[in-house]
């Protein structure tokens, strides 16, 4: 029943009102419901909550209410839809005008306050754009640094691998050269020189031969005289 004490009644109203508003908010969030709550106190103060806006919820309620009665009243349904189309058209024109103003068009009808508001809006948009640009450039630079470090590591690995393979190839060349030298020495040693059994092949000729300036003496038996024969440059005396 109604609380008679005015102070207690006001305290209870404040507590129950806050709890009711909290429950309405939780219902709209947890259950994804469209909730509208309107409260008038005993003094005539208004307290309200709308998950999507009180006016929008009331309009939706009116449409649903009219639809429930629309089978018998088609004219009222048509009229409500016409009003909805008019509102949407007006909203569309407002958005188009705002877009043109942001592009610097149709500024002749705007006053000083509207121009100042537009200027603040553009400055805020420009600041947000620059911040995003800086963030994107920083991320790209960080990616490039990361790729540079990766390429540096790959280059070091390839350099170490190349040095290792080059050292192995040089060792193989040295071994191949040493083996070639050793094989060549053995082949040269295996070829024994053929020496003649006589130091001079001419010594084997036992026949006398005529030398230049060599004199031969012939003795004639019985006469006691000698005949001298000399060969000089192929001539006989």
Short mmCIF file of N, CA and C in Angstrom, two decimals, residues 101-182:
data_model
loop_
_atom_site.label_atom_id
_atom_site.label_comp_id
_atom_site.label_asym_id
_atom_site.label_seq_id
_atom_site.Cartn_x
_atom_site.Cartn_y
_atom_site.Cartn_z
N UNK A 101 28.45 20.07 -47.55
CA UNK A 101 29.14 21.06 -46.71
C UNK A 101 30.55 20.58 -46.35
N UNK A 102 30.69 19.28 -46.09
CA UNK A 102 32.01 18.75 -45.76
C UNK A 102 32.95 18.83 -46.96
N UNK A 103 32.40 18.77 -48.16
CA UNK A 103 33.21 18.90 -49.38
C UNK A 103 33.44 20.35 -49.77
N UNK A 104 32.92 21.31 -48.99
CA UNK A 104 33.10 22.73 -49.29
C UNK A 104 32.09 23.28 -50.26
N UNK A 105 30.95 22.61 -50.41
CA UNK A 105 29.92 23.06 -51.33
C UNK A 105 28.70 23.56 -50.56
N UNK A 106 27.93 24.43 -51.21
CA UNK A 106 26.68 24.96 -50.64
C UNK A 106 26.91 25.60 -49.27
N UNK A 107 27.91 26.46 -49.18
CA UNK A 107 28.23 27.15 -47.92
C UNK A 107 27.61 28.53 -47.84
N UNK A 108 26.91 28.98 -48.88
CA UNK A 108 26.38 30.34 -48.90
C UNK A 108 25.29 30.57 -47.88
N UNK A 109 24.50 29.55 -47.58
CA UNK A 109 23.39 29.73 -46.65
C UNK A 109 23.76 29.48 -45.19
N UNK A 110 25.00 29.13 -44.92
CA UNK A 110 25.42 28.83 -43.55
C UNK A 110 25.85 30.10 -42.84
N UNK A 111 25.53 30.15 -41.52
CA UNK A 111 25.93 31.29 -40.71
C UNK A 111 27.30 31.09 -40.10
N UNK A 112 27.68 32.04 -39.23
CA UNK A 112 29.01 31.99 -38.62
C UNK A 112 29.13 30.78 -37.69
N UNK A 113 28.12 30.55 -36.87
CA UNK A 113 28.18 29.42 -35.94
C UNK A 113 28.23 28.08 -36.68
N UNK A 114 27.44 27.98 -37.73
CA UNK A 114 27.45 26.75 -38.50
C UNK A 114 28.80 26.53 -39.18
N UNK A 115 29.38 27.62 -39.69
CA UNK A 115 30.70 27.50 -40.31
C UNK A 115 31.77 27.13 -39.29
N UNK A 116 31.69 27.71 -38.10
CA UNK A 116 32.64 27.35 -37.06
C UNK A 116 32.51 25.88 -36.65
N UNK A 117 31.27 25.42 -36.54
CA UNK A 117 31.06 24.01 -36.21
C UNK A 117 31.60 23.11 -37.32
N UNK A 118 31.38 23.51 -38.56
CA UNK A 118 31.90 22.74 -39.69
C UNK A 118 33.43 22.74 -39.68
N UNK A 119 34.02 23.88 -39.33
CA UNK A 119 35.47 23.97 -39.26
C UNK A 119 36.03 23.04 -38.18
N UNK A 120 35.40 23.05 -37.02
CA UNK A 120 35.85 22.14 -35.95
C UNK A 120 35.72 20.68 -36.37
N UNK A 121 34.64 20.38 -37.05
CA UNK A 121 34.43 19.01 -37.51
C UNK A 121 35.51 18.59 -38.51
N UNK A 122 35.84 19.50 -39.44
CA UNK A 122 36.88 19.19 -40.42
C UNK A 122 38.25 19.06 -39.76
N UNK A 123 38.54 19.93 -38.79
CA UNK A 123 39.81 19.84 -38.09
C UNK A 123 39.92 18.51 -37.33
N UNK A 124 38.84 18.10 -36.70
CA UNK A 124 38.86 16.82 -36.00
C UNK A 124 39.07 15.66 -36.98
N UNK A 125 38.39 15.74 -38.12
CA UNK A 125 38.56 14.69 -39.13
C UNK A 125 39.99 14.68 -39.67
N UNK A 126 40.56 15.88 -39.89
CA UNK A 126 41.93 15.96 -40.39
C UNK A 126 42.93 15.41 -39.37
N UNK A 127 42.70 15.71 -38.10
CA UNK A 127 43.58 15.18 -37.05
C UNK A 127 43.52 13.66 -36.99
N UNK A 128 42.30 13.13 -37.05
CA UNK A 128 42.15 11.67 -37.03
C UNK A 128 42.80 11.03 -38.26
N UNK A 129 42.67 11.69 -39.41
CA UNK A 129 43.28 11.16 -40.64
C UNK A 129 44.80 11.16 -40.53
N UNK A 130 45.38 12.23 -40.00
CA UNK A 130 46.84 12.29 -39.85
C UNK A 130 47.34 11.25 -38.86
N UNK A 131 46.61 11.07 -37.78
CA UNK A 131 47.01 10.05 -36.81
C UNK A 131 47.00 8.66 -37.44
N UNK A 132 45.94 8.39 -38.20
CA UNK A 132 45.87 7.09 -38.87
C UNK A 132 46.99 6.93 -39.90
N UNK A 133 47.29 8.00 -40.62
CA UNK A 133 48.37 7.96 -41.60
C UNK A 133 49.70 7.69 -40.92
N UNK A 134 49.96 8.38 -39.81
CA UNK A 134 51.20 8.15 -39.06
C UNK A 134 51.29 6.72 -38.55
N UNK A 135 50.18 6.20 -38.06
CA UNK A 135 50.16 4.82 -37.57
C UNK A 135 50.46 3.83 -38.69
N UNK A 136 49.85 4.04 -39.85
CA UNK A 136 50.08 3.13 -40.98
C UNK A 136 51.53 3.20 -41.44
N UNK A 137 52.09 4.41 -41.52
CA UNK A 137 53.49 4.56 -41.93
C UNK A 137 54.43 3.91 -40.93
N UNK A 138 54.12 4.05 -39.64
CA UNK A 138 54.96 3.42 -38.61
C UNK A 138 54.91 1.90 -38.72
N UNK A 139 53.72 1.37 -38.95
CA UNK A 139 53.60 -0.09 -39.10
C UNK A 139 54.35 -0.58 -40.32
N UNK A 140 54.26 0.17 -41.44
CA UNK A 140 54.98 -0.23 -42.65
C UNK A 140 56.49 -0.16 -42.44
N UNK A 141 56.97 0.87 -41.75
CA UNK A 141 58.40 0.97 -41.47
C UNK A 141 58.87 -0.17 -40.58
N UNK A 142 58.05 -0.53 -39.60
CA UNK A 142 58.40 -1.64 -38.73
C UNK A 142 58.47 -2.95 -39.52
N UNK A 143 57.54 -3.13 -40.44
CA UNK A 143 57.57 -4.34 -41.29
C UNK A 143 58.83 -4.35 -42.16
N UNK A 144 59.19 -3.19 -42.71
CA UNK A 144 60.40 -3.12 -43.54
C UNK A 144 61.64 -3.42 -42.71
N UNK A 145 61.70 -2.91 -41.48
CA UNK A 145 62.84 -3.21 -40.61
C UNK A 145 62.91 -4.70 -40.31
N UNK A 146 61.74 -5.30 -40.05
CA UNK A 146 61.72 -6.74 -39.77
C UNK A 146 62.21 -7.52 -40.97
N UNK A 147 61.75 -7.15 -42.19
CA UNK A 147 62.21 -7.84 -43.39
C UNK A 147 63.70 -7.62 -43.61
N UNK A 148 64.18 -6.41 -43.29
CA UNK A 148 65.61 -6.14 -43.44
C UNK A 148 66.43 -7.03 -42.51
N UNK A 149 65.97 -7.19 -41.26
CA UNK A 149 66.67 -8.07 -40.33
C UNK A 149 66.66 -9.52 -40.82
N UNK A 150 65.53 -9.95 -41.34
CA UNK A 150 65.44 -11.32 -41.86
C UNK A 150 66.39 -11.52 -43.04
N UNK A 151 66.42 -10.53 -43.96
CA UNK A 151 67.34 -10.63 -45.09
C UNK A 151 68.79 -10.61 -44.64
N UNK A 152 69.09 -9.81 -43.61
CA UNK A 152 70.44 -9.80 -43.07
C UNK A 152 70.85 -11.16 -42.51
N UNK A 153 69.94 -11.80 -41.78
CA UNK A 153 70.23 -13.14 -41.24
C UNK A 153 70.44 -14.15 -42.37
N UNK A 154 69.59 -14.08 -43.40
CA UNK A 154 69.74 -15.00 -44.53
C UNK A 154 71.07 -14.75 -45.24
N UNK A 155 71.46 -13.47 -45.39
CA UNK A 155 72.73 -13.15 -46.02
C UNK A 155 73.91 -13.70 -45.24
N UNK A 156 73.86 -13.58 -43.91
CA UNK A 156 74.93 -14.13 -43.07
C UNK A 156 75.02 -15.64 -43.22
N UNK A 157 73.88 -16.32 -43.21
CA UNK A 157 73.88 -17.76 -43.38
C UNK A 157 74.46 -18.18 -44.72
N UNK A 158 74.06 -17.46 -45.79
CA UNK A 158 74.60 -17.77 -47.12
C UNK A 158 76.11 -17.50 -47.19
N UNK A 159 76.57 -16.44 -46.53
CA UNK A 159 77.99 -16.13 -46.52
C UNK A 159 78.78 -17.21 -45.81
N UNK A 160 78.27 -17.66 -44.65
CA UNK A 160 78.95 -18.73 -43.91
C UNK A 160 78.97 -20.01 -44.74
N UNK A 161 77.86 -20.34 -45.39
CA UNK A 161 77.79 -21.53 -46.22
C UNK A 161 78.75 -21.44 -47.40
N UNK A 162 78.83 -20.25 -48.02
CA UNK A 162 79.74 -20.06 -49.15
C UNK A 162 81.18 -20.21 -48.72
N UNK A 163 81.54 -19.62 -47.57
CA UNK A 163 82.91 -19.74 -47.08
C UNK A 163 83.25 -21.19 -46.76
N UNK A 164 82.31 -21.92 -46.16
CA UNK A 164 82.55 -23.32 -45.84
C UNK A 164 82.75 -24.14 -47.10
N UNK A 165 81.87 -23.96 -48.08
CA UNK A 165 82.00 -24.70 -49.34
C UNK A 165 83.25 -24.30 -50.10
N UNK A 166 83.61 -23.01 -50.06
CA UNK A 166 84.84 -22.58 -50.73
C UNK A 166 86.08 -23.19 -50.11
N UNK A 167 86.11 -23.26 -48.76
CA UNK A 167 87.24 -23.88 -48.08
C UNK A 167 87.33 -25.37 -48.42
N UNK A 168 86.18 -26.03 -48.47
CA UNK A 168 86.17 -27.45 -48.83
C UNK A 168 86.64 -27.64 -50.27
N UNK A 169 86.21 -26.77 -51.18
CA UNK A 169 86.63 -26.88 -52.57
C UNK A 169 88.12 -26.63 -52.72
N UNK A 170 88.66 -25.66 -51.97
CA UNK A 170 90.10 -25.38 -52.01
C UNK A 170 90.89 -26.57 -51.49
N UNK A 171 90.42 -27.18 -50.41
CA UNK A 171 91.08 -28.37 -49.88
C UNK A 171 91.07 -29.50 -50.90
N UNK A 172 89.95 -29.66 -51.59
CA UNK A 172 89.84 -30.70 -52.63
C UNK A 172 90.82 -30.41 -53.76
N UNK A 173 90.98 -29.13 -54.15
CA UNK A 173 91.93 -28.79 -55.20
C UNK A 173 93.36 -29.10 -54.77
N UNK A 174 93.70 -28.77 -53.52
CA UNK A 174 95.05 -29.07 -53.03
C UNK A 174 95.31 -30.57 -53.04
N UNK A 175 94.33 -31.35 -52.56
CA UNK A 175 94.51 -32.80 -52.57
C UNK A 175 94.65 -33.32 -53.99
N UNK A 176 93.86 -32.78 -54.90
CA UNK A 176 93.94 -33.22 -56.31
C UNK A 176 95.31 -32.88 -56.90
N UNK A 177 95.84 -31.69 -56.62
CA UNK A 177 97.15 -31.30 -57.14
C UNK A 177 98.25 -32.18 -56.56
N UNK A 178 98.21 -32.45 -55.26
CA UNK A 178 99.21 -33.31 -54.63
C UNK A 178 99.18 -34.71 -55.20
N UNK A 179 97.99 -35.24 -55.40
CA UNK A 179 97.87 -36.59 -55.97
C UNK A 179 98.39 -36.61 -57.40
N UNK A 180 98.15 -35.56 -58.18
CA UNK A 180 98.65 -35.50 -59.55
C UNK A 180 100.17 -35.46 -59.58
N UNK A 181 100.79 -34.68 -58.67
CA UNK A 181 102.25 -34.60 -58.61
C UNK A 181 102.86 -35.93 -58.24
N UNK A 182 102.26 -36.59 -57.24
CA UNK A 182 102.79 -37.89 -56.82
C UNK A 182 102.69 -38.93 -57.93
#
